[in-house]
Coordinates of N, CA and C and ligand atoms in Angstrom, one line a residue:
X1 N 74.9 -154.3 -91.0 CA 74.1 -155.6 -91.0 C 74.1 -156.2 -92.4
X2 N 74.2 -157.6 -92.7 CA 74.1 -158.3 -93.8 C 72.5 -159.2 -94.4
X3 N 72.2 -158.9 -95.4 CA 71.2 -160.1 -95.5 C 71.1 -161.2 -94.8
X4 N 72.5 -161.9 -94.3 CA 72.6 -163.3 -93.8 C 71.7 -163.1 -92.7
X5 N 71.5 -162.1 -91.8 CA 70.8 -161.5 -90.8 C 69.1 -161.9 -91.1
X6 N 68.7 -161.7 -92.3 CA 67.5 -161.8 -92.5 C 66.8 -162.9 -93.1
X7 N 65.8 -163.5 -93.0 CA 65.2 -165.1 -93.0 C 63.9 -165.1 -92.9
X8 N 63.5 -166.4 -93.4 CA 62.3 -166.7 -93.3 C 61.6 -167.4 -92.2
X9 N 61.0 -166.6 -91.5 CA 60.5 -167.8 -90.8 C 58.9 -168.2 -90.4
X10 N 59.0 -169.7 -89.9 CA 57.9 -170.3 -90.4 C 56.9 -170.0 -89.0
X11 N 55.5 -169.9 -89.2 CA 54.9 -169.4 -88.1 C 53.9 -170.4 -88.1
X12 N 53.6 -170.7 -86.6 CA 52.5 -172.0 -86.3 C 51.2 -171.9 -87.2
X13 N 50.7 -173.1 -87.3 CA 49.3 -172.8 -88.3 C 48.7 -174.2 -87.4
X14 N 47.3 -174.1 -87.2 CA 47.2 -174.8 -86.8 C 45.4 -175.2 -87.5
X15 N 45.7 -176.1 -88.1 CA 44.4 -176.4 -89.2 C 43.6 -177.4 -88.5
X16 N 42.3 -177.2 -89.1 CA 41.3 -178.2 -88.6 C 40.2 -177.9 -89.9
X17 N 39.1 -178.9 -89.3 CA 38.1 -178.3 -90.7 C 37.5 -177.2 -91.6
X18 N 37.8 -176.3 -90.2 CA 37.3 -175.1 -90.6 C 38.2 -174.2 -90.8
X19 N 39.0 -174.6 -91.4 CA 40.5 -173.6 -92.0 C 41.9 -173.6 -91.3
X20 N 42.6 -172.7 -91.7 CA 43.8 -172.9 -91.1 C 43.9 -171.2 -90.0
X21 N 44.6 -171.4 -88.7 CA 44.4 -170.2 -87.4 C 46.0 -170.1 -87.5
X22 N 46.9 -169.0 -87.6 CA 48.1 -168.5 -87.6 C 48.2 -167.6 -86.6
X23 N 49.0 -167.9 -85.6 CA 49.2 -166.3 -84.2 C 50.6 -166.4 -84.3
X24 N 51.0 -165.1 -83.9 CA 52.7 -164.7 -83.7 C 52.6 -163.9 -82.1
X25 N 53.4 -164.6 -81.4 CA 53.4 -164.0 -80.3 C 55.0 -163.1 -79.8
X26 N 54.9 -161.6 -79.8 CA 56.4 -160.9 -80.0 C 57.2 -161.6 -78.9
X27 N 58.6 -161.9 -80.2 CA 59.7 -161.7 -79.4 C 59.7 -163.5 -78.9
X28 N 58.7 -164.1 -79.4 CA 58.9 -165.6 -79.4 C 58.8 -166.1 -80.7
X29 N 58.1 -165.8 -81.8 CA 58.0 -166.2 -83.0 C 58.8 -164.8 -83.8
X30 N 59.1 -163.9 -83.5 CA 59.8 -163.2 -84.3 C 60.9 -162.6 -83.4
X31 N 62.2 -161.8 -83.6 CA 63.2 -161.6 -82.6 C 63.0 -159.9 -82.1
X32 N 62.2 -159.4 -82.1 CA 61.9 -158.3 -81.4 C 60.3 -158.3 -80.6
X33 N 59.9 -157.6 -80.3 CA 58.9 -156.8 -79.4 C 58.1 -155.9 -80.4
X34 N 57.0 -156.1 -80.9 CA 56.1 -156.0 -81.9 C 55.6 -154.2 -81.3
X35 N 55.7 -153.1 -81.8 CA 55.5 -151.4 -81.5 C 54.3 -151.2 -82.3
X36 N 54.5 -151.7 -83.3 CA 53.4 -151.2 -84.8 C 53.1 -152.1 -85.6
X37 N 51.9 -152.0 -86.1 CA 51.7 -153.4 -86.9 C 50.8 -152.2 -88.4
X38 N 50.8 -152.3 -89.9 CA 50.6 -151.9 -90.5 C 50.6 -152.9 -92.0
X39 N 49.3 -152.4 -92.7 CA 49.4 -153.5 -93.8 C 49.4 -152.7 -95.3
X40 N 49.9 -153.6 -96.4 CA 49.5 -152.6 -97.2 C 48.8 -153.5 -98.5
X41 N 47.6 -153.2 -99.3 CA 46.7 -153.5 -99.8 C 46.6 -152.7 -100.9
X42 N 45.0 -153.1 -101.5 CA 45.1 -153.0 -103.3 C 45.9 -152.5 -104.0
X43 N 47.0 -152.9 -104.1 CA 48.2 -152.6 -104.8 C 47.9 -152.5 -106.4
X44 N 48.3 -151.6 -107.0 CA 48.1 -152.0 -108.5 C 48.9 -152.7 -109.1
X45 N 48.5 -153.4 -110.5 CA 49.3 -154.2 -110.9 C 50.7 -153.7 -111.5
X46 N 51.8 -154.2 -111.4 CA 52.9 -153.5 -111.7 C 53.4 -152.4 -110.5
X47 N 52.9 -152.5 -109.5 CA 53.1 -151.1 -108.4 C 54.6 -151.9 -107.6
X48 N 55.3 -150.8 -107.1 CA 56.4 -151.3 -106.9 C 56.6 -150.8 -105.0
X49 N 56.6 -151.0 -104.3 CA 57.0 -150.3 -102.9 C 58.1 -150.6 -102.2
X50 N 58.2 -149.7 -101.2 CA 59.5 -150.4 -100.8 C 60.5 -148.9 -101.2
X51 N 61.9 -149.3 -101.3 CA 62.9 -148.5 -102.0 C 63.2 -147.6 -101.0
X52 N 63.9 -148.2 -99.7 CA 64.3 -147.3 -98.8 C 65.4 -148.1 -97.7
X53 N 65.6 -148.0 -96.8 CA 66.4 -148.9 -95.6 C 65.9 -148.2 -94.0
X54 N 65.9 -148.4 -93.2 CA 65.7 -148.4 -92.2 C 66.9 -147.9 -91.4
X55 N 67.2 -147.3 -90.4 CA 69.2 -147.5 -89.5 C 68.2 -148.1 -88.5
X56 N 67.3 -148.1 -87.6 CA 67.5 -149.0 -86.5 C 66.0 -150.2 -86.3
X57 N 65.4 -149.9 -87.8 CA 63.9 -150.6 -87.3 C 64.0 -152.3 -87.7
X58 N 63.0 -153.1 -86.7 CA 63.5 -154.4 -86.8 C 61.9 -154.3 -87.9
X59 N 61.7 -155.4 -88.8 CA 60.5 -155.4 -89.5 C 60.2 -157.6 -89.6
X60 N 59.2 -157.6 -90.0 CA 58.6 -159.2 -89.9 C 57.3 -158.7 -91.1
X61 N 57.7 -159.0 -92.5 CA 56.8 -159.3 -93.6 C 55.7 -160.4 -93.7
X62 N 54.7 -160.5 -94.2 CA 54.1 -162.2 -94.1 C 52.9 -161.5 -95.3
X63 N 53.3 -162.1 -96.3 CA 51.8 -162.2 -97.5 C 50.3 -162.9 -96.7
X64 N 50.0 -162.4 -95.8 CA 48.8 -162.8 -95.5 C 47.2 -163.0 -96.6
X65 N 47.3 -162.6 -97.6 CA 46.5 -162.9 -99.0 C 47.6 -162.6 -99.8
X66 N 47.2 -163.7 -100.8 CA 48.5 -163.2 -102.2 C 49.6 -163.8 -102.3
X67 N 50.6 -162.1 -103.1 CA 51.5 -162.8 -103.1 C 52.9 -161.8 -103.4
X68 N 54.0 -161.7 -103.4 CA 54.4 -160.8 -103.6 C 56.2 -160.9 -103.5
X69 N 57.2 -160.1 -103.9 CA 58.8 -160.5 -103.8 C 59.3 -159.6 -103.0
X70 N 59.8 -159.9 -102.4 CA 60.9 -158.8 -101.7 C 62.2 -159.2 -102.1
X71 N 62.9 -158.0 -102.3 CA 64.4 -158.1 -102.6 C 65.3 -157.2 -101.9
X72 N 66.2 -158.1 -101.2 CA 66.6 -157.3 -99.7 C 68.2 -157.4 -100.2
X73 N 68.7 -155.8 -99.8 CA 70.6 -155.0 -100.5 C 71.1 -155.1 -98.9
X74 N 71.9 -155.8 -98.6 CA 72.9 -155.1 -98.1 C 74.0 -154.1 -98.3
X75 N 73.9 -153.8 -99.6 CA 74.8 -152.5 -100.3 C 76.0 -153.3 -100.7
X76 N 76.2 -154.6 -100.8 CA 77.0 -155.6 -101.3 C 76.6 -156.8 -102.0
X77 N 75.3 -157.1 -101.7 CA 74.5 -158.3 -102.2 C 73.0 -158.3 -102.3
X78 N 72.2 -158.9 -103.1 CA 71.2 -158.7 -103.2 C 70.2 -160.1 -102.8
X79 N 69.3 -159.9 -102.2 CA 68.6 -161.7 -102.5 C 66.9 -161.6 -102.1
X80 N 66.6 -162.6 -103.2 CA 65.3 -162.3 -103.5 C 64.9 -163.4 -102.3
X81 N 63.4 -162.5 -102.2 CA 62.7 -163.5 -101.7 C 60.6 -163.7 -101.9
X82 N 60.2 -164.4 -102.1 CA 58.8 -165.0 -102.4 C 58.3 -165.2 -101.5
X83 N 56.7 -164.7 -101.0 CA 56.1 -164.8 -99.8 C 54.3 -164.8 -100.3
X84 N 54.2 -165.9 -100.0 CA 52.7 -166.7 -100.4 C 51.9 -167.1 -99.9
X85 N 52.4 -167.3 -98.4 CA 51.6 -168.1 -97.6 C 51.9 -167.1 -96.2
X86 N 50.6 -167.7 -95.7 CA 49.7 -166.9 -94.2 C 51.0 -167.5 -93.2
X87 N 51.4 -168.7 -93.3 CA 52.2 -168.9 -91.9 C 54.3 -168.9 -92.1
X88 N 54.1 -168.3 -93.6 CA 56.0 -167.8 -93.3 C 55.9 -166.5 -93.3
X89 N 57.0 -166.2 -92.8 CA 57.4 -164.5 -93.0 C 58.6 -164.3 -92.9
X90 N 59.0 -163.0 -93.5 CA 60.5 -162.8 -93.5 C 60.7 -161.6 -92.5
X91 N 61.7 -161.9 -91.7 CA 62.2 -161.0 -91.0 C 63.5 -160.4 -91.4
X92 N 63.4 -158.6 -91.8 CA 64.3 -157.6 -92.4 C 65.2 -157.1 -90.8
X93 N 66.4 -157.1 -90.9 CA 66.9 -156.3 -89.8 C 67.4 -155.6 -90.2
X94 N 67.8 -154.2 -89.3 CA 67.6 -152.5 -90.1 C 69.0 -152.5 -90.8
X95 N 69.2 -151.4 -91.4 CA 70.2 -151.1 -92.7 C 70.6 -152.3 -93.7
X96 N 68.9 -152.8 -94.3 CA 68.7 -153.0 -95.3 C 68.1 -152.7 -96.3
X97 N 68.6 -152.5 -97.5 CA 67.7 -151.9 -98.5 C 66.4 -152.9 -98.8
X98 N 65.0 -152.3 -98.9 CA 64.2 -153.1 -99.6 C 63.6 -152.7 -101.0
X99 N 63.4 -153.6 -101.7 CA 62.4 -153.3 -102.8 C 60.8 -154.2 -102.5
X100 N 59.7 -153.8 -103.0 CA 58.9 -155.0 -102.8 C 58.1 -154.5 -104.4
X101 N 57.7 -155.6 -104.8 CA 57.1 -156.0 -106.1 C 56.5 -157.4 -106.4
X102 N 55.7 -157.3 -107.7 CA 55.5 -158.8 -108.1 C 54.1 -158.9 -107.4
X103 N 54.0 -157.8 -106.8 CA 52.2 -158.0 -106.5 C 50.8 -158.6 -106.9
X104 N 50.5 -159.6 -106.5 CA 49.7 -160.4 -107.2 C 48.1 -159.8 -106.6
X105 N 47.6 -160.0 -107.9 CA 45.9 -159.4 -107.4 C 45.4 -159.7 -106.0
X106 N 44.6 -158.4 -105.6 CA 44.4 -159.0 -103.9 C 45.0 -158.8 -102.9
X107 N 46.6 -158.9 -102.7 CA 47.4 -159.2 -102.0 C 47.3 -158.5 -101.1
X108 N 47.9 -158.8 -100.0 CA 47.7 -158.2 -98.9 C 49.3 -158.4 -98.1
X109 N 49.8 -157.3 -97.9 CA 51.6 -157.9 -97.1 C 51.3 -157.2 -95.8
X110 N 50.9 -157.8 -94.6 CA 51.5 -157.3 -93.0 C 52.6 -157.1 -92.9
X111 N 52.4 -156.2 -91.9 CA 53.9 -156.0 -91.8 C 54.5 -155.1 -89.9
X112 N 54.8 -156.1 -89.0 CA 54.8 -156.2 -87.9 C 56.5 -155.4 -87.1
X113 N 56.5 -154.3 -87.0 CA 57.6 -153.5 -86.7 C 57.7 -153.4 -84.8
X114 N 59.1 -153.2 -85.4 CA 60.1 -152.9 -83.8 C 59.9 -151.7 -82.7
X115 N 59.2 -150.8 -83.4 CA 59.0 -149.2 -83.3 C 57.8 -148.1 -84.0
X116 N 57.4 -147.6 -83.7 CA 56.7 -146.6 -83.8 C 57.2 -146.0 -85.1
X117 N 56.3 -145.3 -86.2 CA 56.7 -144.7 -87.0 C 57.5 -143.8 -87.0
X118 N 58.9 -143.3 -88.0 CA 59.7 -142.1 -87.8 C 60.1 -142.1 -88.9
X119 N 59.9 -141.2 -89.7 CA 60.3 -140.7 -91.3 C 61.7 -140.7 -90.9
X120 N 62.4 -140.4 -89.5 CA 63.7 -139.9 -89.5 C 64.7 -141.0 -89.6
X121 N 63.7 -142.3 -89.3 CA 64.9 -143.2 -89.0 C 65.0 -144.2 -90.6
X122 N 64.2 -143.3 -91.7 CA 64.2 -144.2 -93.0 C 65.5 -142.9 -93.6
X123 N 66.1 -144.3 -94.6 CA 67.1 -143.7 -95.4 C 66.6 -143.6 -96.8
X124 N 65.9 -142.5 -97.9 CA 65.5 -143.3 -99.0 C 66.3 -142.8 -100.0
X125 N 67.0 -142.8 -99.8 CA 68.4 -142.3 -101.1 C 69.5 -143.2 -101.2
X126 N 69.2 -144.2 -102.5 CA 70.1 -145.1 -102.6 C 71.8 -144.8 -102.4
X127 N 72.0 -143.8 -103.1 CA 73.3 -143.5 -102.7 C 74.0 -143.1 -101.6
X128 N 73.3 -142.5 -100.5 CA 73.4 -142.6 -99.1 C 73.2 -144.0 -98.9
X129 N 72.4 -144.6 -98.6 CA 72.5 -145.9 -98.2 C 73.8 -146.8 -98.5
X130 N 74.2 -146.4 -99.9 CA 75.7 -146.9 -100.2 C 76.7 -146.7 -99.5
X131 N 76.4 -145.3 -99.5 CA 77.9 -144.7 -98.9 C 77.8 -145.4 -97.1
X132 N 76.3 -145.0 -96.8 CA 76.8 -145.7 -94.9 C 77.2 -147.5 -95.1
X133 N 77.1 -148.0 -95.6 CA 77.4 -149.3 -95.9 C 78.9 -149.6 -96.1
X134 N 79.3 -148.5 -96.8 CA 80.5 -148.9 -97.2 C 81.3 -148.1 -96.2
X135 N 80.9 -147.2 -95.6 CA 81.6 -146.7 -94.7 C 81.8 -147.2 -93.6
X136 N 80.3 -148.3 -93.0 CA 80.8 -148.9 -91.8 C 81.5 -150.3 -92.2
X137 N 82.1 -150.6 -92.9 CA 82.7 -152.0 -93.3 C 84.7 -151.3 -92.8
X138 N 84.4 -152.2 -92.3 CA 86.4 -151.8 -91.9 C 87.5 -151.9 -92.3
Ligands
T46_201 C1 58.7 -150.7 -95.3 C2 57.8 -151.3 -96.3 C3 57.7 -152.8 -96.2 C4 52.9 -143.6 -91.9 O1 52.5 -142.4 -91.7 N1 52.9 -144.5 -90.9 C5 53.4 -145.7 -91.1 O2 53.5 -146.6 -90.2 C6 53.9 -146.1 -92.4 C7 54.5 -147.5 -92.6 C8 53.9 -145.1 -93.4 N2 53.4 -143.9 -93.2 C9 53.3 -142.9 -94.3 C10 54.7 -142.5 -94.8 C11 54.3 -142.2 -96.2 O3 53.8 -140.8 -96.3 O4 52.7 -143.6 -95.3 C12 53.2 -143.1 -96.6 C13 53.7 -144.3 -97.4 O5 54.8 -144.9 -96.8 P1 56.0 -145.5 -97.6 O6 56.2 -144.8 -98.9 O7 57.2 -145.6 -96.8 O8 55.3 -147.0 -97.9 P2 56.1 -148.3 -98.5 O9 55.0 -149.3 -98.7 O10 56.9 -148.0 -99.6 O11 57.0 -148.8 -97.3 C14 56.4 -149.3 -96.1 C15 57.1 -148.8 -94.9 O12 57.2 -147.4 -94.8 C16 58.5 -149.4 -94.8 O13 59.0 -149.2 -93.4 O14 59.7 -151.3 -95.0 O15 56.5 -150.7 -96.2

């Protein structure tokens, strides 16, 4: 899989006086079937997360408070991305490396998965991750 695979996308908001209401309904606003939904919070300043790849999990990020970077490897290319607001999010598709950083006070990153948790299906050894990358290219 290549970064080109992964994007931003923009999720309904629908404002009135009394604030702005954002819903994601799976598999219509993102391209999988929502398993697990998990957030991660008071991050310290300078705290860095992330630094792993996935082989089959679909993922949908969204700074829901805050603010925060993701920087997504295909093991050939790198590309950052900025996430600030309640109604975009980025969707990661699996055998991508992530970093996440740039954590801004407060923040808060959801984070809406394809599957149930499995330590088995994360890669977190950069150089493994290289080698399957370069090994499935033909
Ligand atoms: C990802 C980024 C964006 C669980 O027990 N269940 C869970 O659902 C998750 C996500 C984690 N854990 C355990 C596994 C570790 O012992 O919580 C601990 C911290 O997990 P990790 O170091 O993987 O956390 P992050 O923030 O670096 O990565 C997480 C996700 O694991 C990962 O899938 O893409 O957020």
């Amino acid at each position: 899989m290549s970064t080109d695979h992964c994007r931003i996308i923009q999720l309904p908001k629908i404002h009135d006086e009394r604030g702005n209401l954002t819903f994601i309904e799976s598999s219509r606003h993102i391209p999988f079937e929502i398993k697990r939904v998990y957030y991660v919070y008071d991050v310290p300043g300078g705290a860095e997360r992330g630094g792993h790849a996935h082989k089959t999990l679909h993922q949908f990020l969204i700074a829901v408070g805050g603010s925060f970077s993701v920087i997504l490897d295909d093991g050939f290319r790198k590309t950052e991305f900025y996430l600030n607001r309640g109604y975009f999010g980025l969707y990661v598709c699996p055998g991508i490396w992530r970093e996440i950083n740039n954590f801004s006070t407060g923040s808060l990153c959801l984070v809406l998965t394809s599957d149930f948790y499995d330590e088995e299906d994360y890669i977190r050894d950069y150089d493994s991750f290289l080698a399957v990358c370069h090994d499935t290219v033909p």
